[in-house]
Short mmCIF file of C-alpha atoms in Angstrom, two decimals:
data_model
loop_
_atom_site.label_atom_id
_atom_site.label_comp_id
_atom_site.label_asym_id
_atom_site.label_seq_id
_atom_site.Cartn_x
_atom_site.Cartn_y
_atom_site.Cartn_z
CA MET A 1274 98.29 166.09 104.97
CA PRO A 1275 100.76 163.01 105.66
CA HIS A 1276 98.70 159.93 106.80
CA THR A 1277 98.42 158.70 110.18
CA PHE A 1278 97.38 155.05 110.80
CA SER A 1279 97.25 153.01 113.89
CA ARG A 1280 100.46 151.37 115.64
CA ARG A 1281 98.71 147.79 114.26
CA MET A 1282 99.58 149.03 110.59
CA ASP A 1283 103.41 148.97 111.71
CA GLY A 1284 105.37 146.14 109.45
CA LEU A 1285 102.08 144.63 107.85
CA ARG A 1286 102.84 143.65 104.13
CA SER A 1287 100.47 142.55 101.26
CA SER A 1288 100.09 138.78 101.19
CA ALA A 1289 102.53 137.63 98.78
CA ILE A 1290 99.96 134.84 97.34
CA ARG A 1291 97.22 137.90 97.03
CA ASP A 1292 99.50 139.69 95.27
CA LEU A 1293 100.21 137.01 93.00
CA LEU A 1294 96.84 136.43 91.83
CA THR A 1295 97.00 139.95 90.27
CA LEU A 1296 100.47 139.42 88.55
CA THR A 1297 99.65 136.07 87.06
CA ALA A 1298 95.94 136.92 85.59
CA ARG A 1299 97.55 137.05 82.25
CA PRO A 1300 96.06 134.36 79.95
CA ASP A 1301 99.47 133.28 78.94
CA VAL A 1302 100.79 132.60 82.38
CA VAL A 1303 99.70 129.07 83.98
CA SER A 1304 99.47 129.70 87.92
CA LEU A 1305 100.24 127.19 90.38
CA ALA A 1306 100.42 130.20 92.91
CA GLY A 1307 97.04 130.37 94.38
CA GLY A 1308 95.10 127.63 96.57
CA LEU A 1309 91.96 127.45 94.18
CA PRO A 1310 89.46 124.91 93.92
CA ASP A 1311 89.03 124.07 89.91
CA PRO A 1312 85.84 125.85 89.31
CA GLU A 1313 85.04 122.74 87.04
CA PHE A 1314 84.62 120.71 90.35
CA ILE A 1315 82.77 123.16 92.08
CA PRO A 1316 78.75 121.97 92.05
CA ARG A 1317 77.25 125.18 90.57
CA GLU A 1318 74.01 123.53 89.72
CA ARG A 1319 73.37 121.76 93.13
CA ILE A 1320 74.41 125.58 94.54
CA ARG A 1321 71.58 127.29 91.72
CA LYS A 1322 69.00 124.26 92.93
CA GLU A 1323 69.99 125.19 96.79
CA ALA A 1324 69.60 128.91 96.03
CA GLU A 1325 66.44 129.00 94.46
CA CYS A 1326 65.11 126.58 97.19
CA ALA A 1327 66.24 129.24 99.71
CA LEU A 1328 65.02 132.06 97.84
CA ALA A 1329 61.27 130.81 98.53
CA ASP A 1330 61.93 131.41 102.19
CA PRO A 1331 61.77 135.13 103.03
CA ALA A 1332 64.02 135.00 105.95
CA SER A 1333 66.95 134.02 103.41
CA VAL A 1334 67.29 137.80 102.46
CA GLN A 1335 67.16 139.01 105.97
CA TYR A 1336 69.62 139.73 108.36
CA GLY A 1337 70.30 136.58 110.81
CA GLU A 1338 71.86 135.89 114.08
CA THR A 1339 75.59 136.87 114.54
CA THR A 1340 76.58 133.27 115.37
CA GLY A 1341 74.78 131.88 112.07
CA LEU A 1342 71.85 130.11 111.02
CA ARG A 1343 70.72 127.62 113.70
CA ARG A 1344 70.00 125.02 110.90
CA LEU A 1345 73.71 125.32 109.92
CA ARG A 1346 74.93 125.70 113.34
CA ASP A 1347 73.09 122.17 114.25
CA VAL A 1348 74.68 120.62 110.82
CA LEU A 1349 78.19 121.93 111.70
CA ALA A 1350 77.83 120.52 115.39
CA ALA A 1351 76.71 117.12 114.60
CA ARG A 1352 79.74 116.98 111.65
CA GLU A 1353 82.32 118.15 114.09
CA GLY A 1354 80.83 116.22 116.97
CA ALA A 1355 81.51 113.10 114.80
CA ARG A 1356 85.06 113.98 114.21
CA ILE A 1357 86.40 115.11 117.82
CA GLY A 1358 84.15 111.88 119.37
CA ARG A 1359 81.89 113.62 121.65
CA ALA A 1360 78.92 115.76 121.41
CA LEU A 1361 79.37 119.14 120.29
CA ASP A 1362 76.18 121.93 121.09
CA PRO A 1363 75.49 124.11 118.38
CA GLY A 1364 76.38 126.84 120.78
CA GLN A 1365 79.73 126.12 120.85
CA VAL A 1366 79.96 126.96 116.76
CA VAL A 1367 80.25 129.91 115.33
CA VAL A 1368 79.84 130.47 111.52
CA THR A 1369 82.11 133.36 109.93
CA HIS A 1370 83.04 134.50 106.81
CA GLY A 1371 85.44 132.00 105.93
CA SER A 1372 87.86 130.51 108.11
CA GLN A 1373 90.30 133.37 107.61
CA GLN A 1374 87.64 135.69 109.36
CA ALA A 1375 87.54 133.17 112.36
CA LEU A 1376 91.40 133.53 112.74
CA SER A 1377 91.42 136.96 112.94
CA LEU A 1378 88.25 137.32 115.38
CA LEU A 1379 90.04 134.98 117.55
CA ALA A 1380 93.13 136.83 117.60
CA GLN A 1381 91.36 139.75 118.73
CA VAL A 1382 89.82 137.55 121.31
CA LEU A 1383 92.77 135.89 122.87
CA LEU A 1384 95.74 138.04 122.07
CA ASP A 1385 97.07 141.42 123.84
CA PRO A 1386 100.09 143.29 121.61
CA ALA A 1387 103.34 141.32 122.39
CA ASP A 1388 101.29 138.06 123.55
CA ILE A 1389 103.78 135.42 122.40
CA VAL A 1390 102.35 133.20 119.49
CA VAL A 1391 103.82 129.90 118.48
CA VAL A 1392 103.89 128.70 114.52
CA GLU A 1393 104.91 126.34 112.72
CA GLU A 1394 107.48 127.12 109.68
CA PRO A 1395 106.98 127.46 107.01
CA ALA A 1396 103.81 128.93 108.32
CA TYR A 1397 100.35 129.76 106.84
CA THR A 1398 100.68 133.40 105.36
CA GLY A 1399 97.26 134.01 106.28
CA ALA A 1400 98.00 133.36 109.89
CA LEU A 1401 101.17 135.31 109.74
CA GLN A 1402 98.98 138.58 108.76
CA VAL A 1403 96.49 138.09 111.38
CA PHE A 1404 98.99 137.71 114.38
CA ARG A 1405 101.26 140.39 112.95
CA ALA A 1406 98.13 142.79 112.77
CA ALA A 1407 97.43 141.20 116.36
CA GLN A 1408 100.90 142.86 117.04
CA ALA A 1409 102.13 139.38 118.45
CA ASP A 1410 105.01 138.06 119.35
CA ILE A 1411 105.60 135.47 116.67
CA ARG A 1412 107.98 132.52 117.49
CA ALA A 1413 107.91 129.69 115.19
CA VAL A 1414 108.71 125.85 115.40
CA PRO A 1415 109.95 123.62 112.81
CA LEU A 1416 107.71 121.51 110.88
CA ASP A 1417 109.00 118.15 109.35
CA ARG A 1418 107.30 115.32 107.54
CA ASP A 1419 105.42 114.43 110.37
CA GLY A 1420 104.01 118.08 111.09
CA MET A 1421 104.62 120.18 113.91
CA ASP A 1422 107.71 119.28 115.79
CA THR A 1423 106.29 118.96 119.37
CA THR A 1424 109.88 118.22 121.05
CA ALA A 1425 110.74 121.21 119.68
CA LEU A 1426 108.07 123.44 121.39
CA GLN A 1427 108.32 121.62 124.25
CA GLU A 1428 111.97 122.65 124.79
CA LEU A 1429 110.63 125.92 124.00
CA LEU A 1430 108.11 125.67 126.90
CA GLU A 1431 110.87 124.33 129.10
CA ALA A 1432 112.97 127.22 128.59
CA GLY A 1433 110.15 129.55 129.96
CA VAL A 1434 108.38 130.68 126.82
CA ARG A 1435 104.62 131.04 127.54
CA PRO A 1436 102.65 131.21 124.44
CA THR A 1437 99.15 132.68 124.35
CA VAL A 1438 98.33 130.65 121.37
CA VAL A 1439 99.96 128.08 119.49
CA HIS A 1440 98.50 127.52 115.75
CA THR A 1441 98.81 124.20 113.79
CA VAL A 1442 97.70 123.66 110.19
CA SER A 1443 97.15 119.96 111.17
CA ASN A 1444 95.60 118.33 108.04
CA PHE A 1445 97.84 118.69 104.82
CA HIS A 1446 99.66 121.68 105.95
CA ASN A 1447 99.71 124.98 103.60
CA PRO A 1448 102.42 125.06 102.14
CA ARG A 1449 104.33 121.73 103.57
CA GLY A 1450 101.51 119.47 102.61
CA VAL A 1451 102.41 117.18 105.45
CA VAL A 1452 99.77 115.48 108.38
CA LEU A 1453 100.46 116.31 112.11
CA ALA A 1454 100.88 112.60 113.22
CA ALA A 1455 98.62 111.21 115.52
CA ASP A 1456 100.91 110.85 118.65
CA ARG A 1457 102.32 114.56 118.04
CA ARG A 1458 98.46 115.57 118.10
CA GLU A 1459 98.15 113.96 121.50
CA ARG A 1460 101.01 115.64 122.78
CA LEU A 1461 100.45 119.02 121.76
CA ALA A 1462 96.79 118.63 123.40
CA ALA A 1463 98.72 117.50 126.43
CA LEU A 1464 100.98 120.78 126.56
CA ALA A 1465 98.32 123.21 125.72
CA ASP A 1466 96.48 121.67 129.31
CA ARG A 1467 100.11 121.69 130.91
CA TYR A 1468 101.04 125.31 130.27
CA GLY A 1469 97.50 126.95 129.74
CA PHE A 1470 97.92 127.92 125.98
CA TRP A 1471 95.24 127.60 123.54
CA VAL A 1472 95.69 125.56 120.20
CA ILE A 1473 93.95 127.13 117.13
CA GLU A 1474 93.77 123.84 114.78
CA ASP A 1475 93.14 125.15 111.41
CA ASP A 1476 91.72 122.47 109.01
CA PRO A 1477 90.13 123.44 105.70
CA TYR A 1478 91.69 120.41 103.82
CA GLY A 1479 91.20 117.66 106.12
CA GLU A 1480 88.27 116.15 104.04
CA LEU A 1481 90.48 116.07 100.59
CA PHE A 1482 92.37 112.88 101.94
CA PHE A 1483 93.88 111.00 98.73
CA ASP A 1484 94.11 107.71 100.51
CA ALA A 1485 93.61 107.51 104.15
CA PRO A 1486 91.86 110.04 106.65
CA PRO A 1487 93.95 111.93 108.79
CA PRO A 1488 93.87 110.89 112.28
CA PRO A 1489 91.39 112.47 114.94
CA PRO A 1490 91.47 116.15 115.20
CA VAL A 1491 93.70 117.83 118.05
CA ALA A 1492 90.40 119.11 119.79
CA THR A 1493 89.56 115.18 120.70
CA PHE A 1494 92.83 115.38 123.16
CA SER A 1495 91.64 118.97 124.88
CA ASP A 1496 89.18 121.60 125.69
CA ARG A 1497 92.06 124.10 125.29
CA VAL A 1498 91.82 123.62 121.23
CA ILE A 1499 89.88 126.00 118.89
CA ARG A 1500 89.05 124.32 115.85
CA LEU A 1501 88.56 126.03 112.71
CA SER A 1502 87.38 125.15 108.96
CA SER A 1503 85.71 125.84 105.74
CA ALA A 1504 83.53 124.85 103.13
CA SER A 1505 85.04 126.82 100.85
CA LYS A 1506 87.49 123.62 99.57
CA ILE A 1507 84.84 121.19 99.16
CA LEU A 1508 81.66 123.41 98.28
CA ALA A 1509 82.49 126.80 96.94
CA PRO A 1510 84.57 129.67 97.94
CA ALA A 1511 82.15 132.30 97.21
CA LEU A 1512 79.62 130.73 99.70
CA ARG A 1513 82.24 132.49 102.49
CA VAL A 1514 81.23 129.80 104.96
CA GLY A 1515 83.82 128.90 107.61
CA TRP A 1516 83.37 128.27 111.26
CA LEU A 1517 84.88 127.80 114.50
CA HIS A 1518 83.60 125.81 117.35
CA GLY A 1519 85.49 125.15 121.17
CA ASP A 1520 85.08 126.83 124.79
CA ARG A 1521 81.90 128.37 124.83
CA ALA A 1522 82.96 131.63 126.53
CA VAL A 1523 85.80 131.83 123.82
CA CYS A 1524 82.56 131.27 121.42
CA GLU A 1525 80.87 134.07 123.02
CA ALA A 1526 83.44 136.47 123.10
CA VAL A 1527 83.97 136.07 119.07
CA GLU A 1528 79.97 136.47 118.78
CA LEU A 1529 80.55 139.87 120.74
CA LEU A 1530 83.36 140.95 118.51
CA LYS A 1531 81.48 139.68 115.33
CA GLN A 1532 78.47 141.96 115.94
CA GLY A 1533 80.89 144.79 115.41
CA ALA A 1534 82.49 143.34 112.52
CA ASP A 1535 79.46 142.48 110.35
CA LEU A 1536 76.43 142.10 112.54
CA CYS A 1537 75.94 138.60 110.88
CA GLY A 1538 76.65 136.36 107.63
CA SER A 1539 74.44 135.73 104.81
CA SER A 1540 71.65 133.94 105.52
CA LEU A 1541 71.46 132.94 102.25
CA THR A 1542 74.53 131.27 101.65
CA HIS A 1543 74.11 129.76 105.13
CA GLN A 1544 70.91 127.83 104.00
CA ILE A 1545 72.62 126.89 100.88
CA THR A 1546 75.31 125.26 102.89
CA ALA A 1547 73.14 123.53 105.42
CA ALA A 1548 71.40 122.10 102.64
CA MET A 1549 74.07 120.43 101.16
CA LEU A 1550 76.45 119.44 104.05
CA SER A 1551 73.00 118.10 105.15
CA ASP A 1552 72.77 115.58 101.99
CA GLU A 1553 75.47 112.81 103.34
CA ALA A 1554 74.92 110.41 100.12
CA TRP A 1555 75.42 113.69 97.96
CA LEU A 1556 78.05 114.88 99.69
CA ALA A 1557 79.92 112.02 100.27
CA LEU A 1558 79.85 111.11 96.51
CA HIS A 1559 80.87 114.68 95.89
CA LEU A 1560 83.73 114.53 98.11
CA ASP A 1561 84.73 110.81 96.78
CA THR A 1562 84.90 112.52 93.36
CA LEU A 1563 87.27 115.14 94.60
CA ARG A 1564 89.72 113.22 96.43
CA THR A 1565 90.10 111.23 93.04
CA ARG A 1566 90.30 114.06 90.44
CA TYR A 1567 92.52 115.94 93.34
CA GLY A 1568 94.89 112.56 93.68
CA ALA A 1569 95.30 112.25 90.17
CA ARG A 1570 96.56 115.80 89.69
CA SER A 1571 98.69 115.70 92.80
CA ARG A 1572 100.62 112.68 91.01
CA ALA A 1573 100.91 114.30 87.82
CA LEU A 1574 102.33 117.29 88.91
CA THR A 1575 104.81 115.28 91.23
CA ALA A 1576 105.64 112.76 88.73
CA ALA A 1577 106.31 116.01 86.48
CA THR A 1578 108.11 118.06 88.74
CA THR A 1579 110.57 114.76 89.61
CA THR A 1580 111.38 114.22 85.99
CA THR A 1581 112.02 117.95 85.35
CA PHE A 1582 114.52 118.36 88.39
CA GLY A 1583 115.77 114.92 89.38
CA ASN A 1584 118.22 114.72 92.11
CA ALA A 1585 117.78 118.80 92.12
CA ALA A 1586 114.55 118.95 93.86
CA THR A 1587 112.83 117.23 96.83
CA LEU A 1588 108.91 117.11 97.69
CA SER A 1589 106.89 116.86 99.90
CA ASP A 1590 105.03 113.43 100.08
CA VAL A 1591 101.67 114.42 98.94
CA LYS A 1592 98.83 112.75 100.50
CA GLY A 1593 95.63 114.99 100.19
CA GLY A 1594 94.99 118.78 100.29
CA MET A 1595 96.06 121.18 97.62
CA PHE A 1596 99.93 121.65 97.97
CA CYS A 1597 103.38 120.43 96.99
CA TRP A 1598 106.80 121.86 98.99
CA VAL A 1599 109.67 121.76 96.85
CA GLU A 1600 113.13 122.71 98.03
CA PHE A 1601 116.12 122.65 95.38
CA THR A 1602 119.39 121.09 96.56
CA ASP A 1603 121.51 124.04 95.52
CA ASP A 1604 120.86 126.19 98.33
CA THR A 1605 122.22 129.01 96.73
CA ILE A 1606 118.86 129.55 94.77
CA ASP A 1607 116.52 132.01 95.84
CA THR A 1608 113.10 131.51 94.56
CA ALA A 1609 111.74 134.90 94.84
CA ASP A 1610 114.58 135.98 92.35
CA LEU A 1611 113.67 132.81 90.33
CA LEU A 1612 109.84 134.12 90.30
CA PRO A 1613 109.98 136.83 87.43
CA THR A 1614 111.85 134.39 85.22
CA ALA A 1615 109.71 131.78 85.63
CA VAL A 1616 106.63 134.20 84.94
CA GLU A 1617 108.58 135.06 81.95
CA HIS A 1618 108.28 131.21 80.48
CA GLY A 1619 104.86 131.31 81.51
CA VAL A 1620 104.28 129.71 85.23
CA ALA A 1621 103.95 130.97 88.26
CA PHE A 1622 104.49 129.74 92.08
CA VAL A 1623 104.73 131.17 95.23
CA PRO A 1624 108.30 131.79 96.92
CA GLY A 1625 109.43 129.63 100.14
CA SER A 1626 110.37 133.16 101.73
CA ALA A 1627 106.46 134.31 101.64
CA PHE A 1628 106.03 131.52 104.54
CA GLY A 1629 109.00 132.77 106.39
CA VAL A 1630 109.33 133.59 109.79
CA GLY A 1631 112.89 133.34 110.63
CA ALA A 1632 114.36 130.48 108.92
CA ASP A 1633 115.80 130.59 105.29
CA LEU A 1634 113.28 129.04 102.90
CA GLY A 1635 114.73 130.99 99.93
CA ALA A 1636 115.85 127.74 98.31
CA ALA A 1637 111.69 126.44 98.42
CA LEU A 1638 108.45 127.17 96.69
CA ARG A 1639 104.98 126.13 96.75
CA LEU A 1640 103.05 124.40 93.88
CA CYS A 1641 99.12 124.30 93.66
CA PHE A 1642 97.87 121.12 92.06
CA ALA A 1643 94.44 121.74 92.61
CA THR A 1644 93.02 124.45 89.64
CA CYS A 1645 94.91 122.98 86.59
CA PRO A 1646 94.49 119.51 84.64
CA GLU A 1647 97.15 116.94 84.32
CA ASP A 1648 98.10 117.76 81.12
CA VAL A 1649 98.57 121.52 81.69
CA LEU A 1650 100.32 120.94 85.07
CA ALA A 1651 102.64 118.65 83.34
CA GLY A 1652 103.51 121.65 80.53
CA ALA A 1653 104.17 124.24 83.39
CA CYS A 1654 106.47 122.02 85.48
CA GLU A 1655 108.50 121.88 82.13
CA ARG A 1656 108.32 125.80 81.79
CA LEU A 1657 109.17 125.89 85.29
CA GLY A 1658 112.25 123.65 84.15
CA SER A 1659 113.07 125.48 81.55
CA ALA A 1660 113.17 129.44 83.88
CA TYR A 1661 115.29 127.25 86.36
CA LEU A 1662 117.92 126.71 83.63
CA ALA A 1663 117.77 130.05 82.27
CA HIS A 1664 118.08 131.31 85.88
CA ALA A 1665 121.05 129.70 86.72
CA GLN A 1666 122.67 130.40 83.15
CA SER A 1667 122.28 134.15 84.07
#
């Protein structure tokens, strides 16, 4: 019998990044493709100790509240409230199974089929998957070195386009690596208030700055901002702890859908995460270590890429996060075609086309510097240079 699926499956495709994780599992391939923290930087011993403490409480292995462990929501409300500069009620916080689930639930709450969603281009692939599954009408505005082009967004709005949602990765953008400038944050918030759309501010990388912290969140300036973040990049992906906060009615709607999605999160990992995030002295030292080590890796990658390609490529100005965006000046090259040759030479990346909506990003690629030590990154760039030459000659 033929398989008949729902209409929401039409046009969906697998994430290029998740597919690459399978492709590059070979031990001889250095993967600069996935956005994976280095396991050596994950505080496994501290997680083990907190797990032992949590397991002394029978509640840690029981069902919990759909919105998340109250202690964890208290901690998150305090931390996020400090960022946005106003008190945040724990009732405005929902803990999710990673920030990706938060994004998925928000799409279900806020979007009907054919509703307009504006994204940045290049766009976060996880957001594109979610909005395509929601059958949204996806429009794109460009990014530059100061983040989302809010002038282009305003022109879109003045032309009569009425989005329901505008999505932004405000800090150390995935994949572009840029930070949304302070004045653009205020302008985006003002546009949301004027035109009545929701802003989803996706911020899993904001605490991984190398020199100076990013500007205040977009949520500082408007109540029409739903802010997402995660413990995956600063503690451990396996905890699967993300969160959203914002308008109480939106949070209540998310809770209602989450009841049908997974009933509740893990009481055990919520207890572990709450303990680690509330230990301010330990967390400050841990974050300083991450910033120092990832900063050194970013400099190693950008230096090696510049040495390898010279004027043949331009790089994003990496000031935090996990990614470097590379654009070849020869716009005849297609990095999707380059990728198989690169894998043959023992290195992998994500082609720019994986992040595209309408623009031609074929001459670009994304590199992740977080997973590998400096010497490995330098060697990977040499392999990429060899692959580039071999591909050009072929």
